[in-house]
């Protein structure tokens, strides 16, 4: 199966999109498996097969560790990540009966993207299955050039942090079509014109012009799809992009991932060898010191016996 990790800002519509994806899979006769990693969500409309809330009590974590909401979510995710190998084992038992595995992440995007627990989960999934990241954005909010650039910068950070194929999903196209965003990504001059029309912040306009040039290479290497989690528009195109990204993972990202794993294992072996070498040096030093100290004690004792 293909693993699809859904990431996005709070309010972007990730959970609603997961629900629509579940309905689409049932309609198409595809077999899906759903994992919820948001411990603070109240309702899960897509019917999660594995739910972090069944393992970790978010409010109890806050109470025991004296944490706020974000700290509670982060700690809950890290605690769950320590046992995520058991989740992978459960998935392996279902390998032959699944087409897709969808993973919903917390609305506090940095909790998953930049946490140790999130990295552990991504690494375990990517080493076991072809893995794709969906970065969900709120299309109506992106109509402002500055907000659009902020979302794209975060999307690029997710790509380079995860080092996995990324699909930029422009959600809520029932409210605002996403063609303007695609045009800004494909045509530098179009984005410049939008900045010229928005003169509310001259400094940010100049700054965004520089950023748009730097982001040109990023735009060339990601896929973008417009969807509506409310009306299901664009869901078939989304699955087409996911299948293409799966091929890209196997051809481009997997070889690099295996190299990084091999390098990490080699570095770990080297670290262990260095540790053992230091231990051997300490043992040798102690043996020499102990032998000298014992000779000194015996010599002094012999002198005392001869000269009471």
PDB file of C-alpha atoms in Angstrom:
ATOM      1  CA  UNK A   1       0.000   0.000   0.000  1.00  0.00           C
ATOM      2  CA  UNK A   2       0.884   3.653  -0.419  1.00  0.00           C
ATOM      3  CA  UNK A   3       1.201   5.649   2.803  1.00  0.00           C
ATOM      4  CA  UNK A   4      -0.176   9.193   2.582  1.00  0.00           C
ATOM      5  CA  UNK A   5       0.688  11.557   5.455  1.00  0.00           C
ATOM      6  CA  UNK A   6      -1.670  14.545   5.598  1.00  0.00           C
ATOM      7  CA  UNK A   7      -0.087  17.740   6.968  1.00  0.00           C
ATOM      8  CA  UNK A   8      -1.439  21.278   7.061  1.00  0.00           C
ATOM      9  CA  UNK A   9      -2.194  24.383   9.084  1.00  0.00           C
ATOM     10  CA  UNK A  10      -5.030  24.384  11.602  1.00  0.00           C
ATOM     11  CA  UNK A  11      -8.313  25.040   9.818  1.00  0.00           C
ATOM     12  CA  UNK A  12      -7.047  23.957   6.401  1.00  0.00           C
ATOM     13  CA  UNK A  13      -9.578  21.097   6.334  1.00  0.00           C
ATOM     14  CA  UNK A  14      -7.349  18.038   6.780  1.00  0.00           C
ATOM     15  CA  UNK A  15      -9.817  15.966   8.796  1.00  0.00           C
ATOM     16  CA  UNK A  16     -12.736  16.811   6.484  1.00  0.00           C
ATOM     17  CA  UNK A  17     -10.567  15.896   3.511  1.00  0.00           C
ATOM     18  CA  UNK A  18      -9.753  12.558   5.136  1.00  0.00           C
ATOM     19  CA  UNK A  19     -13.488  11.902   5.477  1.00  0.00           C
ATOM     20  CA  UNK A  20     -14.051  12.667   1.787  1.00  0.00           C
ATOM     21  CA  UNK A  21     -11.126  10.421   0.839  1.00  0.00           C
ATOM     22  CA  UNK A  22     -12.650   7.592   2.861  1.00  0.00           C
ATOM     23  CA  UNK A  23     -15.962   8.011   1.005  1.00  0.00           C
ATOM     24  CA  UNK A  24     -14.148   8.018  -2.338  1.00  0.00           C
ATOM     25  CA  UNK A  25     -12.265   4.803  -1.540  1.00  0.00           C
ATOM     26  CA  UNK A  26     -15.499   3.068  -0.582  1.00  0.00           C
ATOM     27  CA  UNK A  27     -17.150   4.237  -3.804  1.00  0.00           C
ATOM     28  CA  UNK A  28     -14.234   3.073  -5.967  1.00  0.00           C
ATOM     29  CA  UNK A  29     -13.910  -0.255  -4.165  1.00  0.00           C
ATOM     30  CA  UNK A  30     -10.415   0.584  -2.946  1.00  0.00           C
ATOM     31  CA  UNK A  31      -9.139  -0.652   0.398  1.00  0.00           C
ATOM     32  CA  UNK A  32      -7.987   2.064   2.783  1.00  0.00           C
ATOM     33  CA  UNK A  33      -6.603   2.161   6.305  1.00  0.00           C
ATOM     34  CA  UNK A  34      -6.793   5.299   8.433  1.00  0.00           C
ATOM     35  CA  UNK A  35      -4.601   6.436  11.325  1.00  0.00           C
ATOM     36  CA  UNK A  36      -5.351   9.439  13.538  1.00  0.00           C
ATOM     37  CA  UNK A  37      -2.336  11.067  15.225  1.00  0.00           C
ATOM     38  CA  UNK A  38      -4.168  14.081  16.652  1.00  0.00           C
ATOM     39  CA  UNK A  39      -4.732  13.429  20.385  1.00  0.00           C
ATOM     40  CA  UNK A  40      -6.745  16.631  20.884  1.00  0.00           C
ATOM     41  CA  UNK A  41      -9.360  16.161  18.146  1.00  0.00           C
ATOM     42  CA  UNK A  42     -12.906  15.709  19.427  1.00  0.00           C
ATOM     43  CA  UNK A  43     -14.490  13.796  16.556  1.00  0.00           C
ATOM     44  CA  UNK A  44     -12.935  11.687  13.807  1.00  0.00           C
ATOM     45  CA  UNK A  45     -15.466  11.511  10.958  1.00  0.00           C
ATOM     46  CA  UNK A  46     -13.409   9.154   8.787  1.00  0.00           C
ATOM     47  CA  UNK A  47     -13.481   6.213  11.228  1.00  0.00           C
ATOM     48  CA  UNK A  48      -9.865   5.705  12.219  1.00  0.00           C
ATOM     49  CA  UNK A  49      -8.579   2.130  12.317  1.00  0.00           C
ATOM     50  CA  UNK A  50      -5.798   3.239  14.681  1.00  0.00           C
ATOM     51  CA  UNK A  51      -6.419   6.222  16.938  1.00  0.00           C
ATOM     52  CA  UNK A  52      -3.766   7.783  19.180  1.00  0.00           C
ATOM     53  CA  UNK A  53      -6.547   8.673  21.631  1.00  0.00           C
ATOM     54  CA  UNK A  54      -7.017   4.974  22.397  1.00  0.00           C
ATOM     55  CA  UNK A  55      -3.428   4.807  23.662  1.00  0.00           C
ATOM     56  CA  UNK A  56      -2.621   8.252  25.082  1.00  0.00           C
ATOM     57  CA  UNK A  57      -4.946  10.416  27.180  1.00  0.00           C
ATOM     58  CA  UNK A  58      -4.134  13.947  26.054  1.00  0.00           C
ATOM     59  CA  UNK A  59      -5.725  15.690  29.045  1.00  0.00           C
ATOM     60  CA  UNK A  60      -4.080  13.312  31.504  1.00  0.00           C
ATOM     61  CA  UNK A  61      -0.692  14.023  29.920  1.00  0.00           C
ATOM     62  CA  UNK A  62      -1.291  17.751  30.375  1.00  0.00           C
ATOM     63  CA  UNK A  63      -2.256  17.186  33.997  1.00  0.00           C
ATOM     64  CA  UNK A  64       0.624  14.873  34.938  1.00  0.00           C
ATOM     65  CA  UNK A  65       3.368  16.894  33.265  1.00  0.00           C
ATOM     66  CA  UNK A  66       1.924  20.351  33.915  1.00  0.00           C
ATOM     67  CA  UNK A  67       1.743  21.225  30.216  1.00  0.00           C
ATOM     68  CA  UNK A  68      -0.316  23.550  28.079  1.00  0.00           C
ATOM     69  CA  UNK A  69      -2.319  22.443  25.020  1.00  0.00           C
ATOM     70  CA  UNK A  70       0.577  22.445  22.553  1.00  0.00           C
ATOM     71  CA  UNK A  71       2.969  20.809  25.015  1.00  0.00           C
ATOM     72  CA  UNK A  72       0.355  18.158  25.754  1.00  0.00           C
ATOM     73  CA  UNK A  73      -0.086  17.350  22.051  1.00  0.00           C
ATOM     74  CA  UNK A  74       3.683  17.220  21.499  1.00  0.00           C
ATOM     75  CA  UNK A  75       4.295  14.951  24.497  1.00  0.00           C
ATOM     76  CA  UNK A  76       1.380  12.681  23.558  1.00  0.00           C
ATOM     77  CA  UNK A  77       2.750  12.299  20.036  1.00  0.00           C
ATOM     78  CA  UNK A  78       6.261  11.546  21.313  1.00  0.00           C
ATOM     79  CA  UNK A  79       4.905   8.929  23.725  1.00  0.00           C
ATOM     80  CA  UNK A  80       2.941   7.303  20.914  1.00  0.00           C
ATOM     81  CA  UNK A  81       5.998   7.363  18.625  1.00  0.00           C
ATOM     82  CA  UNK A  82       7.931   5.176  21.082  1.00  0.00           C
ATOM     83  CA  UNK A  83       5.529   2.348  20.236  1.00  0.00           C
ATOM     84  CA  UNK A  84       4.944   3.129  16.575  1.00  0.00           C
ATOM     85  CA  UNK A  85       6.910   0.044  15.565  1.00  0.00           C
ATOM     86  CA  UNK A  86       3.914  -1.916  16.863  1.00  0.00           C
ATOM     87  CA  UNK A  87       1.687   0.081  14.500  1.00  0.00           C
ATOM     88  CA  UNK A  88       3.969  -0.855  11.595  1.00  0.00           C
ATOM     89  CA  UNK A  89       3.712  -4.504  12.616  1.00  0.00           C
ATOM     90  CA  UNK A  90      -0.088  -4.245  12.539  1.00  0.00           C
ATOM     91  CA  UNK A  91       0.102  -2.690   9.080  1.00  0.00           C
ATOM     92  CA  UNK A  92       2.389  -5.451   7.821  1.00  0.00           C
ATOM     93  CA  UNK A  93      -0.239  -8.031   8.708  1.00  0.00           C
ATOM     94  CA  UNK A  94      -2.649  -6.201   6.368  1.00  0.00           C
ATOM     95  CA  UNK A  95      -0.225  -5.638   3.498  1.00  0.00           C
ATOM     96  CA  UNK A  96      -2.047  -7.845   1.035  1.00  0.00           C
ATOM     97  CA  UNK A  97      -5.471  -6.360   1.768  1.00  0.00           C
ATOM     98  CA  UNK A  98      -4.721  -2.616   1.551  1.00  0.00           C
ATOM     99  CA  UNK A  99      -4.281  -0.107  -1.262  1.00  0.00           C
ATOM    100  CA  UNK A 100      -3.718   3.073   0.760  1.00  0.00           C
ATOM    101  CA  UNK A 101      -2.830   4.042   4.331  1.00  0.00           C
ATOM    102  CA  UNK A 102      -3.801   7.596   5.291  1.00  0.00           C
ATOM    103  CA  UNK A 103      -2.314   9.314   8.344  1.00  0.00           C
ATOM    104  CA  UNK A 104      -3.966  12.422   9.794  1.00  0.00           C
ATOM    105  CA  UNK A 105      -1.628  14.676  11.817  1.00  0.00           C
ATOM    106  CA  UNK A 106      -2.289  17.364  14.482  1.00  0.00           C
ATOM    107  CA  UNK A 107      -3.520  20.785  13.424  1.00  0.00           C
ATOM    108  CA  UNK A 108      -0.528  22.317  15.183  1.00  0.00           C
ATOM    109  CA  UNK A 109       1.678  21.569  12.197  1.00  0.00           C
ATOM    110  CA  UNK A 110       5.018  22.150  13.935  1.00  0.00           C
ATOM    111  CA  UNK A 111       4.151  19.495  16.541  1.00  0.00           C
ATOM    112  CA  UNK A 112       4.471  16.788  13.898  1.00  0.00           C
ATOM    113  CA  UNK A 113       6.852  18.324  11.371  1.00  0.00           C
ATOM    114  CA  UNK A 114       9.593  19.432  13.760  1.00  0.00           C
ATOM    115  CA  UNK A 115       9.236  16.977  16.638  1.00  0.00           C
ATOM    116  CA  UNK A 116      11.339  13.893  17.301  1.00  0.00           C
ATOM    117  CA  UNK A 117       8.170  11.801  17.420  1.00  0.00           C
ATOM    118  CA  UNK A 118       7.037  13.010  14.005  1.00  0.00           C
ATOM    119  CA  UNK A 119      10.428  12.239  12.462  1.00  0.00           C
ATOM    120  CA  UNK A 120      10.448   8.747  13.989  1.00  0.00           C
ATOM    121  CA  UNK A 121       6.992   8.045  12.562  1.00  0.00           C
ATOM    122  CA  UNK A 122       7.939   9.297   9.085  1.00  0.00           C
ATOM    123  CA  UNK A 123      11.163   7.275   9.063  1.00  0.00           C
ATOM    124  CA  UNK A 124       9.419   4.066  10.157  1.00  0.00           C
ATOM    125  CA  UNK A 125       6.714   4.465   7.518  1.00  0.00           C
ATOM    126  CA  UNK A 126       9.078   5.447   4.697  1.00  0.00           C
ATOM    127  CA  UNK A 127      11.382   2.480   5.326  1.00  0.00           C
ATOM    128  CA  UNK A 128       8.427   0.099   5.185  1.00  0.00           C
ATOM    129  CA  UNK A 129       6.175   1.565   2.449  1.00  0.00           C
ATOM    130  CA  UNK A 130       6.129   4.063  -0.420  1.00  0.00           C
ATOM    131  CA  UNK A 131       5.273   7.258   1.445  1.00  0.00           C
ATOM    132  CA  UNK A 132       3.839  10.537   0.161  1.00  0.00           C
ATOM    133  CA  UNK A 133       3.125  13.807   1.987  1.00  0.00           C
ATOM    134  CA  UNK A 134       0.021  15.901   1.327  1.00  0.00           C
ATOM    135  CA  UNK A 135       0.423  19.532   2.345  1.00  0.00           C
ATOM    136  CA  UNK A 136      -3.112  20.936   2.648  1.00  0.00           C
ATOM    137  CA  UNK A 137      -3.608  24.693   2.280  1.00  0.00           C
ATOM    138  CA  UNK A 138      -6.627  26.941   2.714  1.00  0.00           C
ATOM    139  CA  UNK A 139      -7.174  28.323  -0.812  1.00  0.00           C
ATOM    140  CA  UNK A 140      -9.302  31.382   0.110  1.00  0.00           C
ATOM    141  CA  UNK A 141      -6.632  32.550   2.556  1.00  0.00           C
ATOM    142  CA  UNK A 142      -3.943  32.171  -0.106  1.00  0.00           C
ATOM    143  CA  UNK A 143      -5.509  34.859  -2.307  1.00  0.00           C
ATOM    144  CA  UNK A 144      -3.281  37.369  -0.523  1.00  0.00           C
ATOM    145  CA  UNK A 145       0.219  37.109  -2.086  1.00  0.00           C
ATOM    146  CA  UNK A 146       1.949  37.336   1.297  1.00  0.00           C
ATOM    147  CA  UNK A 147      -0.174  34.545   2.797  1.00  0.00           C
ATOM    148  CA  UNK A 148       0.379  32.438  -0.303  1.00  0.00           C
ATOM    149  CA  UNK A 149       4.141  32.849   0.006  1.00  0.00           C
ATOM    150  CA  UNK A 150       4.015  31.961   3.708  1.00  0.00           C
ATOM    151  CA  UNK A 151       2.231  28.708   2.885  1.00  0.00           C
ATOM    152  CA  UNK A 152       4.671  27.860   0.129  1.00  0.00           C
ATOM    153  CA  UNK A 153       7.652  28.495   2.393  1.00  0.00           C
ATOM    154  CA  UNK A 154       6.195  26.147   4.962  1.00  0.00           C
ATOM    155  CA  UNK A 155       5.468  23.573   2.269  1.00  0.00           C
ATOM    156  CA  UNK A 156       9.096  23.727   1.150  1.00  0.00           C
ATOM    157  CA  UNK A 157      10.277  23.276   4.742  1.00  0.00           C
ATOM    158  CA  UNK A 158       8.062  20.170   5.045  1.00  0.00           C
ATOM    159  CA  UNK A 159       9.534  18.793   1.819  1.00  0.00           C
ATOM    160  CA  UNK A 160      13.146  19.271   2.857  1.00  0.00           C
ATOM    161  CA  UNK A 161      12.528  18.105   6.434  1.00  0.00           C
ATOM    162  CA  UNK A 162      10.678  14.922   5.453  1.00  0.00           C
ATOM    163  CA  UNK A 163      12.654  14.290   2.228  1.00  0.00           C
ATOM    164  CA  UNK A 164       9.570  12.619   0.763  1.00  0.00           C
ATOM    165  CA  UNK A 165       7.452  13.373  -2.340  1.00  0.00           C
ATOM    166  CA  UNK A 166       5.112  16.279  -1.599  1.00  0.00           C
ATOM    167  CA  UNK A 167       1.764  17.198  -3.126  1.00  0.00           C
ATOM    168  CA  UNK A 168       0.424  20.686  -2.457  1.00  0.00           C
ATOM    169  CA  UNK A 169      -3.352  20.335  -2.021  1.00  0.00           C
ATOM    170  CA  UNK A 170      -5.336  23.556  -2.408  1.00  0.00           C
ATOM    171  CA  UNK A 171      -8.474  22.814  -0.407  1.00  0.00           C
ATOM    172  CA  UNK A 172     -11.855  24.627  -0.327  1.00  0.00           C
ATOM    173  CA  UNK A 173     -12.044  25.207  -4.080  1.00  0.00           C
ATOM    174  CA  UNK A 174     -15.825  25.396  -3.650  1.00  0.00           C
ATOM    175  CA  UNK A 175     -15.187  28.828  -2.088  1.00  0.00           C
ATOM    176  CA  UNK A 176     -12.233  29.997  -4.214  1.00  0.00           C
ATOM    177  CA  UNK A 177     -10.755  28.316  -7.282  1.00  0.00           C
ATOM    178  CA  UNK A 178      -7.053  27.530  -7.105  1.00  0.00           C
ATOM    179  CA  UNK A 179      -6.079  28.525 -10.660  1.00  0.00           C
ATOM    180  CA  UNK A 180      -4.579  31.784  -9.398  1.00  0.00           C
ATOM    181  CA  UNK A 181      -2.207  29.827  -7.130  1.00  0.00           C
ATOM    182  CA  UNK A 182      -1.101  27.520  -9.948  1.00  0.00           C
ATOM    183  CA  UNK A 183      -0.496  30.541 -12.160  1.00  0.00           C
ATOM    184  CA  UNK A 184       1.604  32.209  -9.458  1.00  0.00           C
ATOM    185  CA  UNK A 185       3.659  29.015  -9.145  1.00  0.00           C
ATOM    186  CA  UNK A 186       4.164  28.666 -12.907  1.00  0.00           C
ATOM    187  CA  UNK A 187       4.476  32.322 -13.906  1.00  0.00           C
ATOM    188  CA  UNK A 188       6.804  34.613 -11.976  1.00  0.00           C
ATOM    189  CA  UNK A 189       5.470  37.748 -13.664  1.00  0.00           C
ATOM    190  CA  UNK A 190       1.896  36.916 -12.679  1.00  0.00           C
ATOM    191  CA  UNK A 191       2.887  36.822  -9.018  1.00  0.00           C
ATOM    192  CA  UNK A 192       4.753  40.123  -9.451  1.00  0.00           C
ATOM    193  CA  UNK A 193       1.602  41.725 -10.848  1.00  0.00           C
ATOM    194  CA  UNK A 194      -0.403  40.500  -7.842  1.00  0.00           C
ATOM    195  CA  UNK A 195       2.198  42.051  -5.544  1.00  0.00           C
ATOM    196  CA  UNK A 196       2.050  45.336  -7.458  1.00  0.00           C
ATOM    197  CA  UNK A 197      -1.714  45.473  -7.005  1.00  0.00           C
ATOM    198  CA  UNK A 198      -1.373  44.906  -3.260  1.00  0.00           C
ATOM    199  CA  UNK A 199       0.534  47.955  -2.024  1.00  0.00           C
ATOM    200  CA  UNK A 200      -0.358  47.591   1.655  1.00  0.00           C
ATOM    201  CA  UNK A 201       3.193  46.659   2.600  1.00  0.00           C
ATOM    202  CA  UNK A 202       6.033  47.866   0.427  1.00  0.00           C
ATOM    203  CA  UNK A 203       8.693  46.017   2.429  1.00  0.00           C
ATOM    204  CA  UNK A 204       6.917  42.653   2.249  1.00  0.00           C
ATOM    205  CA  UNK A 205       6.263  43.190  -1.446  1.00  0.00           C
ATOM    206  CA  UNK A 206       9.975  43.602  -2.144  1.00  0.00           C
ATOM    207  CA  UNK A 207      10.787  40.686   0.141  1.00  0.00           C
ATOM    208  CA  UNK A 208       8.220  38.429  -1.575  1.00  0.00           C
ATOM    209  CA  UNK A 209       9.664  39.249  -4.980  1.00  0.00           C
ATOM    210  CA  UNK A 210      13.016  37.924  -3.842  1.00  0.00           C
ATOM    211  CA  UNK A 211      11.399  34.850  -2.305  1.00  0.00           C
ATOM    212  CA  UNK A 212       9.411  34.043  -5.442  1.00  0.00           C
ATOM    213  CA  UNK A 213      12.656  33.821  -7.421  1.00  0.00           C
ATOM    214  CA  UNK A 214      14.176  31.528  -4.816  1.00  0.00           C
ATOM    215  CA  UNK A 215      11.053  29.329  -4.786  1.00  0.00           C
ATOM    216  CA  UNK A 216      11.013  28.790  -8.546  1.00  0.00           C
ATOM    217  CA  UNK A 217      12.980  25.539  -8.317  1.00  0.00           C
ATOM    218  CA  UNK A 218      10.678  24.301  -5.547  1.00  0.00           C
ATOM    219  CA  UNK A 219       7.599  24.929  -7.692  1.00  0.00           C
ATOM    220  CA  UNK A 220       9.081  22.849 -10.500  1.00  0.00           C
ATOM    221  CA  UNK A 221       9.504  19.789  -8.293  1.00  0.00           C
ATOM    222  CA  UNK A 222       6.136  19.491  -6.559  1.00  0.00           C
ATOM    223  CA  UNK A 223       2.658  18.564  -7.706  1.00  0.00           C
ATOM    224  CA  UNK A 224      -0.376  20.709  -6.946  1.00  0.00           C
ATOM    225  CA  UNK A 225      -4.039  19.744  -6.953  1.00  0.00           C
ATOM    226  CA  UNK A 226      -7.194  21.697  -6.203  1.00  0.00           C
ATOM    227  CA  UNK A 227      -9.855  19.876  -4.183  1.00  0.00           C
ATOM    228  CA  UNK A 228     -12.975  20.557  -2.163  1.00  0.00           C
ATOM    229  CA  UNK A 229     -13.339  18.481   0.979  1.00  0.00           C
ATOM    230  CA  UNK A 230     -16.982  19.587   1.063  1.00  0.00           C
ATOM    231  CA  UNK A 231     -18.133  18.735  -2.482  1.00  0.00           C
ATOM    232  CA  UNK A 232     -15.477  16.071  -3.336  1.00  0.00           C
ATOM    233  CA  UNK A 233     -14.348  18.038  -6.379  1.00  0.00           C
ATOM    234  CA  UNK A 234     -10.825  17.119  -7.443  1.00  0.00           C
ATOM    235  CA  UNK A 235     -10.549  13.925  -5.379  1.00  0.00           C
ATOM    236  CA  UNK A 236      -9.925  11.677  -8.437  1.00  0.00           C
ATOM    237  CA  UNK A 237      -7.153  14.049  -9.590  1.00  0.00           C
ATOM    238  CA  UNK A 238      -5.697  13.894  -6.087  1.00  0.00           C
ATOM    239  CA  UNK A 239      -5.407  10.113  -6.265  1.00  0.00           C
ATOM    240  CA  UNK A 240      -3.774  10.387  -9.690  1.00  0.00           C
ATOM    241  CA  UNK A 241      -1.160  12.700  -8.166  1.00  0.00           C
ATOM    242  CA  UNK A 242      -0.664  10.286  -5.244  1.00  0.00           C
ATOM    243  CA  UNK A 243      -0.034   7.376  -7.626  1.00  0.00           C
ATOM    244  CA  UNK A 244       2.481   9.478  -9.585  1.00  0.00           C
ATOM    245  CA  UNK A 245       4.223  10.495  -6.371  1.00  0.00           C
ATOM    246  CA  UNK A 246       4.455   6.810  -5.378  1.00  0.00           C
ATOM    247  CA  UNK A 247       6.439   6.125  -8.550  1.00  0.00           C
ATOM    248  CA  UNK A 248       8.661   9.126  -7.821  1.00  0.00           C
ATOM    249  CA  UNK A 249       9.275   7.797  -4.300  1.00  0.00           C
ATOM    250  CA  UNK A 250      10.431   4.427  -5.632  1.00  0.00           C
ATOM    251  CA  UNK A 251      12.620   5.884  -8.371  1.00  0.00           C
ATOM    252  CA  UNK A 252      14.089   8.963  -6.697  1.00  0.00           C
ATOM    253  CA  UNK A 253      13.482   9.148  -2.957  1.00  0.00           C
ATOM    254  CA  UNK A 254      13.875   5.484  -1.965  1.00  0.00           C
ATOM    255  CA  UNK A 255      17.485   5.103  -3.201  1.00  0.00           C
ATOM    256  CA  UNK A 256      18.438   8.292  -1.345  1.00  0.00           C
ATOM    257  CA  UNK A 257      16.590   7.076   1.752  1.00  0.00           C
ATOM    258  CA  UNK A 258      18.463   3.768   1.706  1.00  0.00           C
ATOM    259  CA  UNK A 259      21.763   5.634   1.370  1.00  0.00           C
ATOM    260  CA  UNK A 260      20.905   7.818   4.367  1.00  0.00           C
ATOM    261  CA  UNK A 261      19.939   4.751   6.407  1.00  0.00           C
ATOM    262  CA  UNK A 262      23.182   2.984   5.476  1.00  0.00           C
ATOM    263  CA  UNK A 263      25.174   6.114   6.351  1.00  0.00           C
ATOM    264  CA  UNK A 264      23.333   6.426   9.661  1.00  0.00           C
ATOM    265  CA  UNK A 265      24.047   2.784  10.506  1.00  0.00           C
ATOM    266  CA  UNK A 266      27.717   3.213   9.571  1.00  0.00           C
ATOM    267  CA  UNK A 267      27.950   6.299  11.779  1.00  0.00           C
ATOM    268  CA  UNK A 268      26.312   4.387  14.624  1.00  0.00           C
ATOM    269  CA  UNK A 269      28.782   1.514  14.206  1.00  0.00           C
ATOM    270  CA  UNK A 270      31.659   3.998  14.190  1.00  0.00           C
ATOM    271  CA  UNK A 271      30.284   5.643  17.315  1.00  0.00           C
ATOM    272  CA  UNK A 272      30.054   2.257  19.054  1.00  0.00           C
ATOM    273  CA  UNK A 273      33.588   1.373  17.946  1.00  0.00           C
ATOM    274  CA  UNK A 274      34.890   4.687  19.310  1.00  0.00           C
ATOM    275  CA  UNK A 275      33.048   4.064  22.559  1.00  0.00           C
ATOM    276  CA  UNK A 276      34.531   0.574  22.899  1.00  0.00           C
ATOM    277  CA  UNK A 277      38.001   1.941  22.111  1.00  0.00           C
ATOM    278  CA  UNK A 278      37.674   4.539  24.863  1.00  0.00           C
ATOM    279  CA  UNK A 279      36.499   1.857  27.282  1.00  0.00           C
ATOM    280  CA  UNK A 280      39.509  -0.286  26.377  1.00  0.00           C
ATOM    281  CA  UNK A 281      41.833   2.664  26.968  1.00  0.00           C
ATOM    282  CA  UNK A 282      40.261   3.288  30.358  1.00  0.00           C
ATOM    283  CA  UNK A 283      40.533  -0.412  31.254  1.00  0.00           C
ATOM    284  CA  UNK A 284      44.189  -0.508  30.230  1.00  0.00           C
ATOM    285  CA  UNK A 285      44.916   2.630  32.225  1.00  0.00           C
ATOM    286  CA  UNK A 286      43.173   1.227  35.291  1.00  0.00           C
ATOM    287  CA  UNK A 287      45.073  -2.040  34.996  1.00  0.00           C
ATOM    288  CA  UNK A 288      48.389  -0.215  34.821  1.00  0.00           C
ATOM    289  CA  UNK A 289      47.486   2.082  37.667  1.00  0.00           C
ATOM    290  CA  UNK A 290      46.211  -0.827  39.752  1.00  0.00           C
ATOM    291  CA  UNK A 291      49.367  -2.886  39.171  1.00  0.00           C
ATOM    292  CA  UNK A 292      51.623   0.037  40.129  1.00  0.00           C
ATOM    293  CA  UNK A 293      49.519   0.788  43.213  1.00  0.00           C
ATOM    294  CA  UNK A 294      49.600  -2.894  44.307  1.00  0.00           C
ATOM    295  CA  UNK A 295      53.411  -3.050  43.852  1.00  0.00           C
ATOM    296  CA  UNK A 296      53.750   0.137  45.914  1.00  0.00           C
ATOM    297  CA  UNK A 297      51.589  -1.262  48.748  1.00  0.00           C
ATOM    298  CA  UNK A 298      53.409  -4.622  48.827  1.00  0.00           C
ATOM    299  CA  UNK A 299      56.848  -2.952  48.864  1.00  0.00           C
ATOM    300  CA  UNK A 300      55.887  -0.680  51.743  1.00  0.00           C
ATOM    301  CA  UNK A 301      54.405  -3.582  53.682  1.00  0.00           C
ATOM    302  CA  UNK A 302      57.628  -5.615  53.202  1.00  0.00           C
ATOM    303  CA  UNK A 303      59.678  -2.685  54.523  1.00  0.00           C
ATOM    304  CA  UNK A 304      57.441  -2.379  57.562  1.00  0.00           C
ATOM    305  CA  UNK A 305      57.822  -6.085  58.329  1.00  0.00           C
ATOM    306  CA  UNK A 306      61.636  -5.918  58.079  1.00  0.00           C
ATOM    307  CA  UNK A 307      61.843  -2.691  60.113  1.00  0.00           C
ATOM    308  CA  UNK A 308      59.084  -2.853  62.701  1.00  0.00           C
TER     309      UNK A 308
END
